Every structure is written in C-alpha cells, then in structure tokens.
Amino acid sequence: MVHTVAPASLPSAPAADGSLAQTFLTALGSQDFEQLAACFQPDVRFRALVPPGVREGADRSEALGWLRRWFGDASDLNVLSATTGIVGDRLHIAYRFHLRKPAGWQVIEQQAYCTVEEGRIADMAIVCSGFCPAPPPADMR
C-alpha cells in the first residue's frame, strides 16, 4: 500500500541549505564554475551514477572536473525544471536542462543528495539520466 503525505506536512529546507541549493543551481545553470566551487567543502566526497558507470571525486577539484566535463562545453543551456528540498538530513537538488552540446541538442536530468557541513556541500551523490537527444527549442526550429 502506498501512503501519500501532503506537501504541507513535509519539512522545508533550512534557510542556509535553501540558499546553498539556489546558489548551486544558479552557478551550474550559468556555467559559473568559480561560484560553483564555493558551494563545496575542499574535501568534498563526490559520487555520480551515470549511464556509463560510477564517477567519483575525493575533493572540490575532482567534483568540479566532472561537472565541467558534463556541462562546460554546452551552449544555450536552458533550465527546464529545478527543485530543492530536504530528505531526512540530506539536501536534495534536482534539475533538468535542455542544452546544445557539440553533438546537438540534448536533455539531461540529475538528482543530487547532499550532506551539508558549515554551509557547504561535504558529500554529493548524483543519479543522472545521461544526455538524451532532444529537438531544438521551438523558437530555434
């Protein structure tokens, strides 16, 4: 049996985590990797499950390396949706982007679960849809 909990009864993200999530989303969506770096603890643990397999990083530089590899060469990056919240003691950040990569237009969705310490991400675990072919936006056809 599935039980549905009304959204009003779910805890909301603490203000600090909510602003961290928004800073992360804004920086990633604008490909501002310097601002994105400020979201992470220096020794952040980074793991991502992507279609080819698991990707890991043991510090800020390696975490940013993966994000830059995935999004750094994108142009016309459009945020289709983004949500944040709290799951237990973890910050949840979800986003779906429509973007143009060298291989063409694509859509990607990632779900990130983060442990936050001292206002920065200390641990991030991502589940990723992979880059999926997509048509260009209607105004570009």
C-alpha atoms as a printed R data frame, in Angstrom:
    type eleno elety resid chain resno      x      y       z
1   ATOM     1    CA   MET     A     1  0.000  0.000   0.000
2   ATOM     2    CA   VAL     A     2  1.298  3.476  -0.903
3   ATOM     3    CA   HIS     A     3  0.761  6.339   1.525
4   ATOM     4    CA   THR     A     4  0.825  9.884   0.255
5   ATOM     5    CA   VAL     A     5  1.973 12.676   2.549
6   ATOM     6    CA   ALA     A     6  0.586 16.124   1.895
7   ATOM     7    CA   PRO     A     7  3.364 18.526   0.839
8   ATOM     8    CA   ALA     A     8  2.415 20.963   3.606
9   ATOM     9    CA   SER     A     9  3.464 18.402   6.230
10  ATOM    10    CA   LEU     A    10  6.942 17.850   4.797
11  ATOM    11    CA   PRO     A    11  9.838 19.724   6.391
12  ATOM    12    CA   SER     A    12 11.280 22.551   4.339
13  ATOM    13    CA   ALA     A    13 14.949 23.157   3.743
14  ATOM    14    CA   PRO     A    14 16.651 25.284   6.375
15  ATOM    15    CA   ALA     A    15 17.356 28.763   5.030
16  ATOM    16    CA   ALA     A    16 21.116 28.141   4.750
17  ATOM    17    CA   ASP     A    17 20.622 24.906   2.790
18  ATOM    18    CA   GLY     A    18 17.952 26.535   0.611
19  ATOM    19    CA   SER     A    19 20.283 29.373  -0.318
20  ATOM    20    CA   LEU     A    20 23.126 26.889  -0.908
21  ATOM    21    CA   ALA     A    21 20.874 24.893  -3.245
22  ATOM    22    CA   GLN     A    22 19.871 28.056  -5.113
23  ATOM    23    CA   THR     A    23 23.497 29.170  -5.395
24  ATOM    24    CA   PHE     A    24 24.432 25.724  -6.745
25  ATOM    25    CA   LEU     A    25 21.600 25.774  -9.311
26  ATOM    26    CA   THR     A    26 22.330 29.329 -10.431
27  ATOM    27    CA   ALA     A    27 26.063 28.656 -10.790
28  ATOM    28    CA   LEU     A    28 25.596 25.368 -12.656
29  ATOM    29    CA   GLY     A    29 22.895 26.805 -14.915
30  ATOM    30    CA   SER     A    30 25.130 29.732 -15.848
31  ATOM    31    CA   GLN     A    31 28.266 27.539 -16.042
32  ATOM    32    CA   ASP     A    32 29.948 29.716 -13.409
33  ATOM    33    CA   PHE     A    33 32.416 27.132 -12.133
34  ATOM    34    CA   GLU     A    34 34.150 29.598  -9.812
35  ATOM    35    CA   GLN     A    35 30.866 30.250  -7.978
36  ATOM    36    CA   LEU     A    36 30.109 26.520  -8.095
37  ATOM    37    CA   ALA     A    37 33.445 25.816  -6.346
38  ATOM    38    CA   ALA     A    38 32.291 27.954  -3.414
39  ATOM    39    CA   CYS     A    39 29.391 25.517  -2.847
40  ATOM    40    CA   PHE     A    40 31.745 22.641  -1.969
41  ATOM    41    CA   GLN     A    41 33.919 21.824   1.028
42  ATOM    42    CA   PRO     A    42 37.578 21.433  -0.055
43  ATOM    43    CA   ASP     A    43 37.484 17.687   0.742
44  ATOM    44    CA   VAL     A    44 34.000 17.008  -0.678
45  ATOM    45    CA   ARG     A    45 33.137 13.389  -1.451
46  ATOM    46    CA   PHE     A    46 31.528 13.261  -4.916
47  ATOM    47    CA   ARG     A    47 29.822 10.246  -6.481
48  ATOM    48    CA   ALA     A    48 27.659 10.047  -9.573
49  ATOM    49    CA   LEU     A    49 25.830  7.162 -11.153
50  ATOM    50    CA   VAL     A    50 25.723  7.933 -14.869
51  ATOM    51    CA   PRO     A    51 24.852  5.630 -17.786
52  ATOM    52    CA   PRO     A    52 28.466  4.537 -18.409
53  ATOM    53    CA   GLY     A    53 29.041  3.800 -14.689
54  ATOM    54    CA   VAL     A    54 30.105  5.383 -11.409
55  ATOM    55    CA   ARG     A    55 32.150  8.585 -11.377
56  ATOM    56    CA   GLU     A    56 33.905  9.690  -8.187
57  ATOM    57    CA   GLY     A    57 35.875 12.578  -6.808
58  ATOM    58    CA   ALA     A    58 37.651 12.992  -3.473
59  ATOM    59    CA   ASP     A    59 37.909 16.783  -3.393
60  ATOM    60    CA   ARG     A    60 36.494 20.031  -4.788
61  ATOM    61    CA   SER     A    61 38.737 19.987  -7.850
62  ATOM    62    CA   GLU     A    62 37.654 16.483  -8.871
63  ATOM    63    CA   ALA     A    63 33.963 17.246  -8.261
64  ATOM    64    CA   LEU     A    64 34.212 20.386 -10.378
65  ATOM    65    CA   GLY     A    65 36.116 18.426 -13.012
66  ATOM    66    CA   TRP     A    66 33.136 16.111 -13.502
67  ATOM    67    CA   LEU     A    67 30.615 18.961 -13.610
68  ATOM    68    CA   ARG     A    68 32.800 20.915 -16.034
69  ATOM    69    CA   ARG     A    69 33.239 17.818 -18.220
70  ATOM    70    CA   TRP     A    70 29.466 17.353 -18.395
71  ATOM    71    CA   PHE     A    71 28.340 20.978 -18.740
72  ATOM    72    CA   GLY     A    72 31.370 23.113 -19.660
73  ATOM    73    CA   ASP     A    73 31.033 22.665 -23.436
74  ATOM    74    CA   ALA     A    74 27.272 23.281 -23.501
75  ATOM    75    CA   SER     A    75 25.742 26.316 -25.123
76  ATOM    76    CA   ASP     A    76 22.184 27.575 -25.000
77  ATOM    77    CA   LEU     A    77 21.700 25.935 -21.613
78  ATOM    78    CA   ASN     A    78 18.071 26.253 -20.525
79  ATOM    79    CA   VAL     A    79 16.732 25.165 -17.146
80  ATOM    80    CA   LEU     A    80 13.540 23.184 -17.786
81  ATOM    81    CA   SER     A    81 12.902 22.462 -14.101
82  ATOM    82    CA   ALA     A    82 14.649 22.667 -10.762
83  ATOM    83    CA   THR     A    83 13.545 21.739  -7.258
84  ATOM    84    CA   THR     A    84 15.171 21.625  -3.859
85  ATOM    85    CA   GLY     A    85 14.175 20.195  -0.514
86  ATOM    86    CA   ILE     A    86 15.220 18.063   2.403
87  ATOM    87    CA   VAL     A    87 15.150 14.250   2.536
88  ATOM    88    CA   GLY     A    88 15.883 13.224   6.112
89  ATOM    89    CA   ASP     A    89 19.107 15.054   6.893
90  ATOM    90    CA   ARG     A    90 20.155 15.445   3.243
91  ATOM    91    CA   LEU     A    91 19.711 18.380   0.883
92  ATOM    92    CA   HIS     A    92 18.006 17.336  -2.354
93  ATOM    93    CA   ILE     A    93 18.688 19.282  -5.561
94  ATOM    94    CA   ALA     A    94 17.035 18.178  -8.807
95  ATOM    95    CA   TYR     A    95 17.388 19.812 -12.197
96  ATOM    96    CA   ARG     A    96 16.586 19.157 -15.848
97  ATOM    97    CA   PHE     A    97 18.465 21.054 -18.540
98  ATOM    98    CA   HIS     A    98 17.872 21.409 -22.274
99  ATOM    99    CA   LEU     A    99 21.166 22.341 -23.877
100 ATOM   100    CA   ARG     A   100 23.191 22.263 -27.020
101 ATOM   101    CA   LYS     A   101 26.348 20.159 -26.894
102 ATOM   102    CA   PRO     A   102 28.777 19.673 -29.811
103 ATOM   103    CA   ALA     A   103 26.763 16.530 -30.680
104 ATOM   104    CA   GLY     A   104 23.496 18.522 -30.876
105 ATOM   105    CA   TRP     A   105 20.518 19.332 -28.688
106 ATOM   106    CA   GLN     A   106 20.097 17.200 -25.595
107 ATOM   107    CA   VAL     A   107 18.166 16.992 -22.356
108 ATOM   108    CA   ILE     A   108 19.638 15.792 -19.051
109 ATOM   109    CA   GLU     A   109 18.233 15.348 -15.573
110 ATOM   110    CA   GLN     A   110 20.165 14.883 -12.359
111 ATOM   111    CA   GLN     A   111 19.041 14.206  -8.796
112 ATOM   112    CA   ALA     A   112 21.601 15.160  -6.160
113 ATOM   113    CA   TYR     A   113 21.545 14.263  -2.464
114 ATOM   114    CA   CYS     A   114 23.965 16.248  -0.340
115 ATOM   115    CA   THR     A   115 25.319 16.337   3.180
116 ATOM   116    CA   VAL     A   116 25.911 19.951   4.157
117 ATOM   117    CA   GLU     A   117 28.532 20.968   6.695
118 ATOM   118    CA   GLU     A   118 29.334 24.550   7.650
119 ATOM   119    CA   GLY     A   119 27.162 25.852   4.818
120 ATOM   120    CA   ARG     A   120 28.892 23.892   2.037
121 ATOM   121    CA   ILE     A   121 28.387 20.539   0.371
122 ATOM   122    CA   ALA     A   122 30.562 17.931   2.085
123 ATOM   123    CA   ASP     A   123 29.130 14.897   0.265
124 ATOM   124    CA   MET     A   124 27.200 14.768  -3.018
125 ATOM   125    CA   ALA     A   125 25.617 11.686  -4.563
126 ATOM   126    CA   ILE     A   126 24.084 12.148  -8.031
127 ATOM   127    CA   VAL     A   127 21.844  9.932 -10.129
128 ATOM   128    CA   CYS     A   128 21.857 11.006 -13.769
129 ATOM   129    CA   SER     A   129 19.627 10.284 -16.770
130 ATOM   130    CA   GLY     A   130 22.539 10.764 -19.143
131 ATOM   131    CA   PHE     A   131 22.444 13.116 -22.111
132 ATOM   132    CA   CYS     A   132 19.409 12.241 -24.216
133 ATOM   133    CA   PRO     A   133 18.872 13.544 -27.769
134 ATOM   134    CA   ALA     A   134 16.197 16.240 -27.931
135 ATOM   135    CA   PRO     A   135 14.785 18.567 -30.572
136 ATOM   136    CA   PRO     A   136 15.874 22.209 -30.540
137 ATOM   137    CA   PRO     A   137 13.572 24.701 -28.815
138 ATOM   138    CA   ALA     A   138 10.526 25.717 -30.850
139 ATOM   139    CA   ASP     A   139 11.893 29.236 -31.394
140 ATOM   140    CA   MET     A   140 15.086 27.778 -32.989
141 ATOM   141    CA   ARG     A   141 13.482 25.390 -35.467
